[in-house]
GROMACS .gro file of N, CA and C in nm:
model
  354
    1UNK      N    1  -8.916   3.457  -0.047
    1UNK     CA    2  -8.830   3.444  -0.182
    1UNK      C    3  -8.951   3.414  -0.286
    2UNK      N    4  -9.052   3.329  -0.268
    2UNK     CA    5  -9.152   3.324  -0.362
    2UNK      C    6  -9.229   3.452  -0.383
    3UNK      N    7  -9.250   3.547  -0.290
    3UNK     CA    8  -9.300   3.676  -0.332
    3UNK      C    9  -9.209   3.749  -0.413
    4UNK      N   10  -9.088   3.756  -0.375
    4UNK     CA   11  -8.995   3.825  -0.481
    4UNK      C   12  -8.978   3.763  -0.627
    5UNK      N   13  -9.034   3.620  -0.655
    5UNK     CA   14  -9.025   3.575  -0.788
    5UNK      C   15  -9.156   3.643  -0.857
    6UNK      N   16  -9.252   3.641  -0.766
    6UNK     CA   17  -9.385   3.678  -0.792
    6UNK      C   18  -9.373   3.824  -0.875
    7UNK      N   19  -9.298   3.926  -0.778
    7UNK     CA   20  -9.300   4.054  -0.822
    7UNK      C   21  -9.205   4.062  -0.948
    8UNK      N   22  -9.126   3.989  -0.962
    8UNK     CA   23  -9.010   3.992  -1.068
    8UNK      C   24  -9.098   3.962  -1.189
    9UNK      N   25  -9.182   3.864  -1.192
    9UNK     CA   26  -9.259   3.807  -1.311
    9UNK      C   27  -9.380   3.911  -1.339
   10UNK      N   28  -9.401   4.003  -1.272
   10UNK     CA   29  -9.511   4.110  -1.276
   10UNK      C   30  -9.424   4.216  -1.353
   11UNK      N   31  -9.333   4.255  -1.325
   11UNK     CA   32  -9.248   4.344  -1.367
   11UNK      C   33  -9.245   4.358  -1.539
   12UNK      N   34  -9.213   4.239  -1.600
   12UNK     CA   35  -9.211   4.259  -1.733
   12UNK      C   36  -9.356   4.259  -1.803
   13UNK      N   37  -9.463   4.219  -1.725
   13UNK     CA   38  -9.601   4.226  -1.788
   13UNK      C   39  -9.613   4.387  -1.773
   14UNK      N   40  -9.613   4.467  -1.666
   14UNK     CA   41  -9.596   4.596  -1.637
   14UNK      C   42  -9.519   4.689  -1.742
   15UNK      N   43  -9.408   4.648  -1.783
   15UNK     CA   44  -9.333   4.723  -1.873
   15UNK      C   45  -9.404   4.688  -2.010
   16UNK      N   46  -9.436   4.567  -2.044
   16UNK     CA   47  -9.510   4.536  -2.183
   16UNK      C   48  -9.625   4.620  -2.211
   17UNK      N   49  -9.737   4.623  -2.078
   17UNK     CA   50  -9.838   4.730  -2.107
   17UNK      C   51  -9.808   4.892  -2.117
   18UNK      N   52  -9.701   4.907  -2.030
   18UNK     CA   53  -9.664   5.061  -2.052
   18UNK      C   54  -9.589   5.079  -2.217
   19UNK      N   55  -9.532   4.980  -2.266
   19UNK     CA   56  -9.475   4.990  -2.407
   19UNK      C   57  -9.596   5.006  -2.508
   20UNK      N   58  -9.708   4.943  -2.485
   20UNK     CA   59  -9.813   4.943  -2.558
   20UNK      C   60  -9.911   5.047  -2.537
   21UNK      N   61  -9.901   5.124  -2.427
   21UNK     CA   62  -9.959   5.241  -2.416
   21UNK      C   63  -9.871   5.338  -2.480
   22UNK      N   64  -9.780   5.341  -2.496
   22UNK     CA   65  -9.664   5.413  -2.563
   22UNK      C   66  -9.728   5.435  -2.715
   23UNK      N   67  -9.731   5.299  -2.741
   23UNK     CA   68  -9.746   5.257  -2.911
   23UNK      C   69  -9.859   5.330  -2.956
   24UNK      N   70  -9.999   5.307  -2.858
   24UNK     CA   71 -10.096   5.377  -2.893
   24UNK      C   72 -10.124   5.514  -2.899
   25UNK      N   73 -10.047   5.592  -2.812
   25UNK     CA   74 -10.015   5.728  -2.788
   25UNK      C   75  -9.940   5.783  -2.943
   26UNK      N   76  -9.837   5.685  -2.989
   26UNK     CA   77  -9.760   5.730  -3.098
   26UNK      C   78  -9.843   5.722  -3.245
   27UNK      N   79  -9.942   5.627  -3.228
   27UNK     CA   80 -10.029   5.600  -3.335
   27UNK      C   81 -10.159   5.694  -3.347
   28UNK      N   82 -10.156   5.818  -3.250
   28UNK     CA   83 -10.291   5.907  -3.277
   28UNK      C   84 -10.270   5.955  -3.391
   29UNK      N   85 -10.395   6.014  -3.415
   29UNK     CA   86 -10.437   6.047  -3.535
   29UNK      C   87 -10.362   6.198  -3.560
   30UNK      N   88 -10.363   6.195  -3.712
   30UNK     CA   89 -10.285   6.310  -3.779
   30UNK      C   90 -10.338   6.428  -3.695
   31UNK      N   91 -10.267   6.548  -3.710
   31UNK     CA   92 -10.289   6.666  -3.633
   31UNK      C   93 -10.425   6.740  -3.674
   32UNK      N   94 -10.439   6.717  -3.818
   32UNK     CA   95 -10.586   6.756  -3.861
   32UNK      C   96 -10.711   6.659  -3.842
   33UNK      N   97 -10.674   6.564  -3.775
   33UNK     CA   98 -10.792   6.484  -3.743
   33UNK      C   99 -10.821   6.509  -3.600
   34UNK      N  100 -10.791   6.617  -3.514
   34UNK     CA  101 -10.833   6.642  -3.406
   34UNK      C  102 -10.916   6.772  -3.372
   35UNK      N  103 -11.011   6.782  -3.323
   35UNK     CA  104 -11.096   6.903  -3.296
   35UNK      C  105 -11.218   6.872  -3.384
   36UNK      N  106 -11.269   6.974  -3.428
   36UNK     CA  107 -11.393   6.948  -3.538
   36UNK      C  108 -11.416   6.839  -3.608
   37UNK      N  109 -11.303   6.801  -3.655
   37UNK     CA  110 -11.293   6.684  -3.771
   37UNK      C  111 -11.271   6.574  -3.704
   38UNK      N  112 -11.287   6.542  -3.566
   38UNK     CA  113 -11.294   6.435  -3.481
   38UNK      C  114 -11.421   6.352  -3.541
   39UNK      N  115 -11.511   6.388  -3.594
   39UNK     CA  116 -11.629   6.355  -3.635
   39UNK      C  117 -11.602   6.282  -3.759
   40UNK      N  118 -11.473   6.269  -3.819
   40UNK     CA  119 -11.471   6.213  -3.948
   40UNK      C  120 -11.454   6.067  -3.928
   41UNK      N  121 -11.485   5.995  -4.055
   41UNK     CA  122 -11.481   5.842  -4.041
   41UNK      C  123 -11.372   5.785  -4.126
   42UNK      N  124 -11.325   5.898  -4.232
   42UNK     CA  125 -11.235   5.871  -4.333
   42UNK      C  126 -11.131   5.975  -4.368
   43UNK      N  127 -11.012   5.965  -4.342
   43UNK     CA  128 -10.888   6.058  -4.354
   43UNK      C  129 -10.855   6.039  -4.492
   44UNK      N  130 -10.856   6.160  -4.564
   44UNK     CA  131 -10.772   6.163  -4.686
   44UNK      C  132 -10.657   6.233  -4.694
   45UNK      N  133 -10.544   6.224  -4.815
   45UNK     CA  134 -10.435   6.283  -4.817
   45UNK      C  135 -10.438   6.435  -4.842
   46UNK      N  136 -10.527   6.490  -4.803
   46UNK     CA  137 -10.545   6.633  -4.839
   46UNK      C  138 -10.531   6.658  -4.980
   47UNK      N  139 -10.658   6.647  -5.045
   47UNK     CA  140 -10.662   6.670  -5.202
   47UNK      C  141 -10.747   6.803  -5.191
   48UNK      N  142 -10.731   6.877  -5.327
   48UNK     CA  143 -10.769   6.985  -5.359
   48UNK      C  144 -10.913   6.959  -5.428
   49UNK      N  145 -11.029   7.043  -5.415
   49UNK     CA  146 -11.169   7.058  -5.451
   49UNK      C  147 -11.194   7.209  -5.473
   50UNK      N  148 -11.305   7.207  -5.573
   50UNK     CA  149 -11.360   7.344  -5.616
   50UNK      C  150 -11.500   7.338  -5.600
   51UNK      N  151 -11.558   7.456  -5.514
   51UNK     CA  152 -11.711   7.433  -5.522
   51UNK      C  153 -11.791   7.440  -5.647
   52UNK      N  154 -11.869   7.371  -5.688
   52UNK     CA  155 -11.948   7.338  -5.819
   52UNK      C  156 -12.084   7.411  -5.805
   53UNK      N  157 -12.127   7.452  -5.683
   53UNK     CA  158 -12.266   7.490  -5.664
   53UNK      C  159 -12.263   7.654  -5.627
   54UNK      N  160 -12.376   7.715  -5.635
   54UNK     CA  161 -12.374   7.849  -5.583
   54UNK      C  162 -12.472   7.853  -5.437
   55UNK      N  163 -12.404   7.944  -5.361
   55UNK     CA  164 -12.470   7.936  -5.247
   55UNK      C  165 -12.472   7.809  -5.147
   56UNK      N  166 -12.373   7.742  -5.163
   56UNK     CA  167 -12.353   7.608  -5.097
   56UNK      C  168 -12.307   7.650  -4.931
   57UNK      N  169 -12.362   7.595  -4.829
   57UNK     CA  170 -12.331   7.618  -4.693
   57UNK      C  171 -12.194   7.540  -4.646
   58UNK      N  172 -12.137   7.627  -4.557
   58UNK     CA  173 -12.008   7.585  -4.526
   58UNK      C  174 -12.029   7.568  -4.350
   59UNK      N  175 -12.069   7.450  -4.324
   59UNK     CA  176 -12.108   7.427  -4.183
   59UNK      C  177 -12.000   7.398  -4.090
   60UNK      N  178 -12.032   7.403  -3.955
   60UNK     CA  179 -11.970   7.376  -3.822
   60UNK      C  180 -11.966   7.235  -3.810
   61UNK      N  181 -12.035   7.142  -3.883
   61UNK     CA  182 -12.048   7.007  -3.854
   61UNK      C  183 -12.086   6.913  -3.987
   62UNK      N  184 -12.121   6.795  -3.967
   62UNK     CA  185 -12.165   6.708  -4.095
   62UNK      C  186 -12.311   6.681  -4.111
   63UNK      N  187 -12.379   6.778  -4.072
   63UNK     CA  188 -12.505   6.774  -4.136
   63UNK      C  189 -12.598   6.908  -4.142
   64UNK      N  190 -12.692   6.914  -4.173
   64UNK     CA  191 -12.768   7.043  -4.193
   64UNK      C  192 -12.813   7.098  -4.060
   65UNK      N  193 -12.787   7.023  -3.967
   65UNK     CA  194 -12.826   7.060  -3.798
   65UNK      C  195 -12.731   7.160  -3.751
   66UNK      N  196 -12.603   7.145  -3.825
   66UNK     CA  197 -12.506   7.247  -3.781
   66UNK      C  198 -12.504   7.364  -3.826
   67UNK      N  199 -12.461   7.462  -3.771
   67UNK     CA  200 -12.454   7.621  -3.796
   67UNK      C  201 -12.398   7.634  -3.908
   68UNK      N  202 -12.432   7.731  -4.019
   68UNK     CA  203 -12.349   7.772  -4.127
   68UNK      C  204 -12.233   7.879  -4.099
   69UNK      N  205 -12.121   7.868  -4.143
   69UNK     CA  206 -12.013   7.984  -4.122
   69UNK      C  207 -12.029   8.055  -4.214
   70UNK      N  208 -12.106   8.021  -4.330
   70UNK     CA  209 -12.118   8.136  -4.462
   70UNK      C  210 -12.151   8.045  -4.579
   71UNK      N  211 -12.167   8.139  -4.685
   71UNK     CA  212 -12.187   8.060  -4.803
   71UNK      C  213 -12.073   8.031  -4.924
   72UNK      N  214 -12.044   7.924  -4.960
   72UNK     CA  215 -11.963   7.916  -5.066
   72UNK      C  216 -12.021   7.908  -5.216
   73UNK      N  217 -11.927   7.971  -5.308
   73UNK     CA  218 -11.983   7.974  -5.423
   73UNK      C  219 -11.891   7.906  -5.543
   74UNK      N  220 -11.944   7.897  -5.664
   74UNK     CA  221 -11.884   7.839  -5.764
   74UNK      C  222 -11.763   7.884  -5.792
   75UNK      N  223 -11.644   7.797  -5.771
   75UNK     CA  224 -11.496   7.860  -5.796
   75UNK      C  225 -11.420   7.851  -5.674
   76UNK      N  226 -11.509   7.874  -5.554
   76UNK     CA  227 -11.409   7.862  -5.424
   76UNK      C  228 -11.323   7.732  -5.417
   77UNK      N  229 -11.205   7.770  -5.366
   77UNK     CA  230 -11.127   7.648  -5.357
   77UNK      C  231 -11.093   7.595  -5.194
   78UNK      N  232 -11.086   7.463  -5.202
   78UNK     CA  233 -11.072   7.410  -5.070
   78UNK      C  234 -10.982   7.298  -5.070
   79UNK      N  235 -10.947   7.251  -4.954
   79UNK     CA  236 -10.833   7.140  -4.935
   79UNK      C  237 -10.924   7.037  -4.854
   80UNK      N  238 -10.965   6.927  -4.903
   80UNK     CA  239 -11.037   6.818  -4.824
   80UNK      C  240 -10.959   6.742  -4.754
   81UNK      N  241 -10.977   6.733  -4.596
   81UNK     CA  242 -10.901   6.688  -4.517
   81UNK      C  243 -10.963   6.531  -4.483
   82UNK      N  244 -11.083   6.534  -4.455
   82UNK     CA  245 -11.149   6.385  -4.425
   82UNK      C  246 -11.302   6.413  -4.460
   83UNK      N  247 -11.367   6.317  -4.442
   83UNK     CA  248 -11.508   6.314  -4.446
   83UNK      C  249 -11.579   6.201  -4.361
   84UNK      N  250 -11.695   6.240  -4.364
   84UNK     CA  251 -11.811   6.156  -4.287
   84UNK      C  252 -11.910   6.139  -4.371
   85UNK      N  253 -11.949   5.997  -4.427
   85UNK     CA  254 -12.081   5.987  -4.522
   85UNK      C  255 -12.035   6.097  -4.640
   86UNK      N  256 -12.162   6.163  -4.681
   86UNK     CA  257 -12.118   6.254  -4.791
   86UNK      C  258 -12.100   6.406  -4.760
   87UNK      N  259 -12.032   6.410  -4.645
   87UNK     CA  260 -11.970   6.533  -4.588
   87UNK      C  261 -11.825   6.536  -4.585
   88UNK      N  262 -11.765   6.649  -4.619
   88UNK     CA  263 -11.622   6.674  -4.636
   88UNK      C  264 -11.571   6.781  -4.543
   89UNK      N  265 -11.473   6.742  -4.469
   89UNK     CA  266 -11.400   6.858  -4.366
   89UNK      C  267 -11.293   6.905  -4.429
   90UNK      N  268 -11.311   7.053  -4.460
   90UNK     CA  269 -11.208   7.082  -4.531
   90UNK      C  270 -11.171   7.227  -4.495
   91UNK      N  271 -11.059   7.290  -4.569
   91UNK     CA  272 -11.020   7.438  -4.530
   91UNK      C  273 -11.025   7.481  -4.682
   92UNK      N  274 -11.062   7.641  -4.639
   92UNK     CA  275 -11.048   7.721  -4.771
   92UNK      C  276 -10.894   7.757  -4.797
   93UNK      N  277 -10.865   7.756  -4.916
   93UNK     CA  278 -10.706   7.771  -4.959
   93UNK      C  279 -10.710   7.905  -4.997
   94UNK      N  280 -10.820   7.985  -5.012
   94UNK     CA  281 -10.819   8.133  -5.047
   94UNK      C  282 -10.957   8.178  -4.993
   95UNK      N  283 -10.944   8.326  -4.967
   95UNK     CA  284 -11.072   8.357  -4.915
   95UNK      C  285 -11.200   8.347  -5.024
   96UNK      N  286 -11.316   8.316  -4.935
   96UNK     CA  287 -11.423   8.267  -5.031
   96UNK      C  288 -11.494   8.390  -5.103
   97UNK      N  289 -11.570   8.357  -5.199
   97UNK     CA  290 -11.648   8.484  -5.259
   97UNK      C  291 -11.721   8.541  -5.189
   98UNK      N  292 -11.759   8.484  -5.080
   98UNK     CA  293 -11.860   8.532  -5.005
   98UNK      C  294 -11.784   8.621  -4.851
   99UNK      N  295 -11.658   8.587  -4.858
   99UNK     CA  296 -11.589   8.668  -4.756
   99UNK      C  297 -11.542   8.588  -4.643
  100UNK      N  298 -11.562   8.469  -4.674
  100UNK     CA  299 -11.520   8.372  -4.555
  100UNK      C  300 -11.339   8.374  -4.547
  101UNK      N  301 -11.287   8.395  -4.447
  101UNK     CA  302 -11.130   8.422  -4.455
  101UNK      C  303 -11.079   8.267  -4.495
  102UNK      N  304 -10.941   8.297  -4.583
  102UNK     CA  305 -10.870   8.167  -4.621
  102UNK      C  306 -10.840   8.096  -4.488
  103UNK      N  307 -10.802   7.987  -4.498
  103UNK     CA  308 -10.765   7.898  -4.386
  103UNK      C  309 -10.894   7.857  -4.282
  104UNK      N  310 -11.010   7.907  -4.312
  104UNK     CA  311 -11.145   7.860  -4.210
  104UNK      C  312 -11.161   7.728  -4.252
  105UNK      N  313 -11.186   7.636  -4.148
  105UNK     CA  314 -11.218   7.487  -4.172
  105UNK      C  315 -11.373   7.485  -4.152
  106UNK      N  316 -11.427   7.385  -4.215
  106UNK     CA  317 -11.581   7.355  -4.209
  106UNK      C  318 -11.622   7.232  -4.283
  107UNK      N  319 -11.732   7.210  -4.290
  107UNK     CA  320 -11.796   7.093  -4.322
  107UNK      C  321 -11.878   7.120  -4.481
  108UNK      N  322 -11.882   7.065  -4.573
  108UNK     CA  323 -11.947   7.085  -4.686
  108UNK      C  324 -11.988   6.947  -4.765
  109UNK      N  325 -12.092   6.969  -4.806
  109UNK     CA  326 -12.135   6.818  -4.861
  109UNK      C  327 -12.067   6.812  -4.999
  110UNK      N  328 -12.038   6.694  -5.020
  110UNK     CA  329 -11.929   6.654  -5.127
  110UNK      C  330 -12.002   6.646  -5.275
  111UNK      N  331 -12.132   6.638  -5.279
  111UNK     CA  332 -12.215   6.643  -5.407
  111UNK      C  333 -12.228   6.800  -5.473
  112UNK      N  334 -12.158   6.911  -5.373
  112UNK     CA  335 -12.122   7.023  -5.442
  112UNK      C  336 -11.987   7.059  -5.467
  113UNK      N  337 -11.926   6.961  -5.468
  113UNK     CA  338 -11.775   6.999  -5.504
  113UNK      C  339 -11.742   6.914  -5.623
  114UNK      N  340 -11.624   6.989  -5.693
  114UNK     CA  341 -11.552   6.903  -5.809
  114UNK      C  342 -11.416   6.838  -5.738
  115UNK      N  343 -11.403   6.724  -5.724
  115UNK     CA  344 -11.287   6.678  -5.696
  115UNK      C  345 -11.162   6.689  -5.772
  116UNK      N  346 -11.061   6.737  -5.737
  116UNK     CA  347 -10.945   6.749  -5.786
  116UNK      C  348 -10.809   6.660  -5.731
  117UNK      N  349 -10.750   6.611  -5.783
  117UNK     CA  350 -10.622   6.538  -5.740
  117UNK      C  351 -10.514   6.627  -5.706
  118UNK      N  352 -10.465   6.622  -5.583
  118UNK     CA  353 -10.351   6.723  -5.544
  118UNK      C  354 -10.215   6.684  -5.558
   0.00000   0.00000   0.00000
């Protein structure tokens, strides 16, 4: 009988752990925070930005060590999703002047952008 009581006291603890695991899954990052931008340290509420520089690299990661996807030019439009340090992970809202397709995601240094509230 003591063994049965011990098992009954373990069951609520096990259920509590299962519930906590479920809560952890439910609080997973937003869809745009998964993938390349899992390198982000700050998530933003997706604000608009315009490229302020000429020939600004659009990279695969948040440093100059990452490959360039192409160049961005003054006036190209982006939606900033999140950031890490002075790098912003963003998505092109229209085809770039250099021909990078609309919807392409990449990293750009924030000192080359005009920040616009969206």
